[in-house]
């Protein structure tokens, strides 16, 4: 090794091949094969091989007109469109007779690819689907989606006009009703496969064609996986009386400007001898067996409504579509005293009680919760509610009694 490179000294005149066999971790580095005719002593060469890379971001403003709004983590409401930007560049492809350039993208279950939304460019050229590239969409059994973008005759860009120019793919996806909530992200990832050895006769036109299983896989370079994340949240209401006992049956409306489709979730409990829940005297449910022990001590059964009756928990999910000009959804508190409005993003929300539990007074005032999102730490914050593992939780208390009619 010498400053800036390597030196091979005291060689006889003749023919030599210099082959770069370096690897970087599990990823293959492009191979450079240089044949030298050292008839002239003291030859100095520069390695020209290029190692492609790929990056991925979310365009949080969905406008594609500036890089200032590109982020690797964003927040959205169910029904929102998320714009993705994949970026690479045209590498030098010296010595290749064929060059594969394939982007492989994977979306989690809560994202739905928007058909016909893809735009692909190389330098200033906008590519045409099925002419300059092919897109294969695979919807997997687990709800995830794979996209494969294969560039047709990528070697045509091995010219001064294109080498080093950006290769950009943009498309949109919709955050759907299967989105995960709270601190778990809805992920989208990509990696790039590319030809990595100019001395190999690659099979296949624009992607590998392994007709003979015994021939082994062709030496493709694979970039590290790049992942971006989209978060969404919820507001959870806990309905109690003045003593803290859970109540059910109250109805609420949630209003705000940052909603599209809201997943309204409540829990109900059904008596079941094989269930795993027990009813407590305060109206809530527990999975703690009253016949068991806690740290060696018997469980306090005085808090149980009936130690012999078990329950099964059923979670009911309803998708509420907010119509044009309407930004409110309704929900009813379940038997555990909990109501969740899920699939929300940053914004200000108003909660109004439409119906109180039987025998209780309805709330006179509206409740306001302001949700904000910290892009750096990928966390939601709540003004007017408690942050409970990424969910805005608020306890709503009803007072027992009834309003008397006025008298003259």
mmCIF file of N, CA and C in Angstrom, residues 5 31 42 74 85 94 101 107 143 152 203 206-207 210 265 271 292 298 306 314 337 343 360-361 391 408:
data_model
loop_
_atom_site.group_PDB
_atom_site.id
_atom_site.type_symbol
_atom_site.label_atom_id
_atom_site.label_comp_id
_atom_site.label_asym_id
_atom_site.label_seq_id
_atom_site.Cartn_x
_atom_site.Cartn_y
_atom_site.Cartn_z
ATOM 1 N N UNK A 5 -3.300 4.609 -2.836
ATOM 2 C CA UNK A 5 -3.530 3.401 -3.617
ATOM 3 C C UNK A 5 -2.571 2.283 -3.273
ATOM 4 N N UNK A 31 -16.604 -5.936 -9.168
ATOM 5 C CA UNK A 31 -15.284 -6.460 -9.516
ATOM 6 C C UNK A 31 -14.689 -5.639 -10.655
ATOM 7 N N UNK A 42 6.498 1.248 -15.317
ATOM 8 C CA UNK A 42 5.912 2.294 -14.481
ATOM 9 C C UNK A 42 4.545 2.759 -14.983
ATOM 10 N N UNK A 74 -42.450 9.803 8.954
ATOM 11 C CA UNK A 74 -43.546 10.758 8.843
ATOM 12 C C UNK A 74 -44.730 10.276 9.665
ATOM 13 N N UNK A 85 -39.916 8.472 -2.404
ATOM 14 C CA UNK A 85 -38.913 8.849 -3.395
ATOM 15 C C UNK A 85 -37.723 7.911 -3.258
ATOM 16 N N UNK A 94 -18.043 0.129 -17.268
ATOM 17 C CA UNK A 94 -16.934 -0.220 -18.168
ATOM 18 C C UNK A 94 -16.739 -1.730 -18.193
ATOM 19 N N UNK A 101 -30.077 -3.836 -13.365
ATOM 20 C CA UNK A 101 -30.319 -2.736 -12.423
ATOM 21 C C UNK A 101 -31.763 -2.887 -11.961
ATOM 22 N N UNK A 107 -43.551 -3.144 1.129
ATOM 23 C CA UNK A 107 -44.433 -2.332 1.963
ATOM 24 C C UNK A 107 -45.117 -3.195 3.013
ATOM 25 N N UNK A 143 -50.437 -9.828 3.762
ATOM 26 C CA UNK A 143 -50.931 -8.467 3.620
ATOM 27 C C UNK A 143 -49.891 -7.479 3.157
ATOM 28 N N UNK A 152 -34.999 -1.824 -18.323
ATOM 29 C CA UNK A 152 -34.774 -2.519 -19.588
ATOM 30 C C UNK A 152 -33.550 -1.932 -20.292
ATOM 31 N N UNK A 203 -26.880 -14.396 -17.664
ATOM 32 C CA UNK A 203 -28.024 -15.001 -18.329
ATOM 33 C C UNK A 203 -29.266 -14.153 -18.058
ATOM 34 N N UNK A 206 -32.913 -8.618 -18.836
ATOM 35 C CA UNK A 206 -32.785 -7.470 -17.945
ATOM 36 C C UNK A 206 -32.768 -7.842 -16.468
ATOM 37 N N UNK A 207 -32.903 -9.137 -16.187
ATOM 38 C CA UNK A 207 -32.743 -9.650 -14.834
ATOM 39 C C UNK A 207 -32.281 -11.099 -14.933
ATOM 40 N N UNK A 210 -32.164 -18.002 -14.131
ATOM 41 C CA UNK A 210 -31.478 -19.194 -13.652
ATOM 42 C C UNK A 210 -32.182 -20.436 -14.202
ATOM 43 N N UNK A 265 -62.872 1.530 17.789
ATOM 44 C CA UNK A 265 -62.690 0.224 18.421
ATOM 45 C C UNK A 265 -63.251 0.238 19.842
ATOM 46 N N UNK A 271 -69.859 -13.809 28.742
ATOM 47 C CA UNK A 271 -69.643 -14.900 29.706
ATOM 48 C C UNK A 271 -69.234 -16.173 28.977
ATOM 49 N N UNK A 292 -55.549 -17.733 42.119
ATOM 50 C CA UNK A 292 -54.095 -17.822 42.083
ATOM 51 C C UNK A 292 -53.443 -17.016 43.188
ATOM 52 N N UNK A 298 -52.248 -14.956 48.394
ATOM 53 C CA UNK A 298 -53.529 -15.164 47.703
ATOM 54 C C UNK A 298 -54.057 -13.853 47.121
ATOM 55 N N UNK A 306 -67.590 -11.750 40.644
ATOM 56 C CA UNK A 306 -67.964 -13.161 40.759
ATOM 57 C C UNK A 306 -66.721 -13.978 40.402
ATOM 58 N N UNK A 314 -64.192 -9.651 23.303
ATOM 59 C CA UNK A 314 -64.385 -9.484 21.867
ATOM 60 C C UNK A 314 -64.111 -8.033 21.499
ATOM 61 N N UNK A 337 -65.602 0.036 29.404
ATOM 62 C CA UNK A 337 -65.532 1.468 29.659
ATOM 63 C C UNK A 337 -64.544 2.188 28.776
ATOM 64 N N UNK A 343 -56.214 5.744 14.078
ATOM 65 C CA UNK A 343 -55.808 6.144 12.736
ATOM 66 C C UNK A 343 -55.778 7.644 12.573
ATOM 67 N N UNK A 360 -76.987 8.974 34.488
ATOM 68 C CA UNK A 360 -75.904 9.935 34.673
ATOM 69 C C UNK A 360 -76.151 11.174 33.824
ATOM 70 N N UNK A 361 -75.601 12.288 34.280
ATOM 71 C CA UNK A 361 -75.746 13.549 33.562
ATOM 72 C C UNK A 361 -74.744 13.618 32.409
ATOM 73 N N UNK A 391 -50.506 6.767 22.667
ATOM 74 C CA UNK A 391 -51.939 7.006 22.519
ATOM 75 C C UNK A 391 -52.349 8.121 23.467
ATOM 76 N N UNK A 408 -92.773 26.801 38.280
ATOM 77 C CA UNK A 408 -93.124 28.199 38.374
ATOM 78 C C UNK A 408 -93.706 28.528 39.729
#
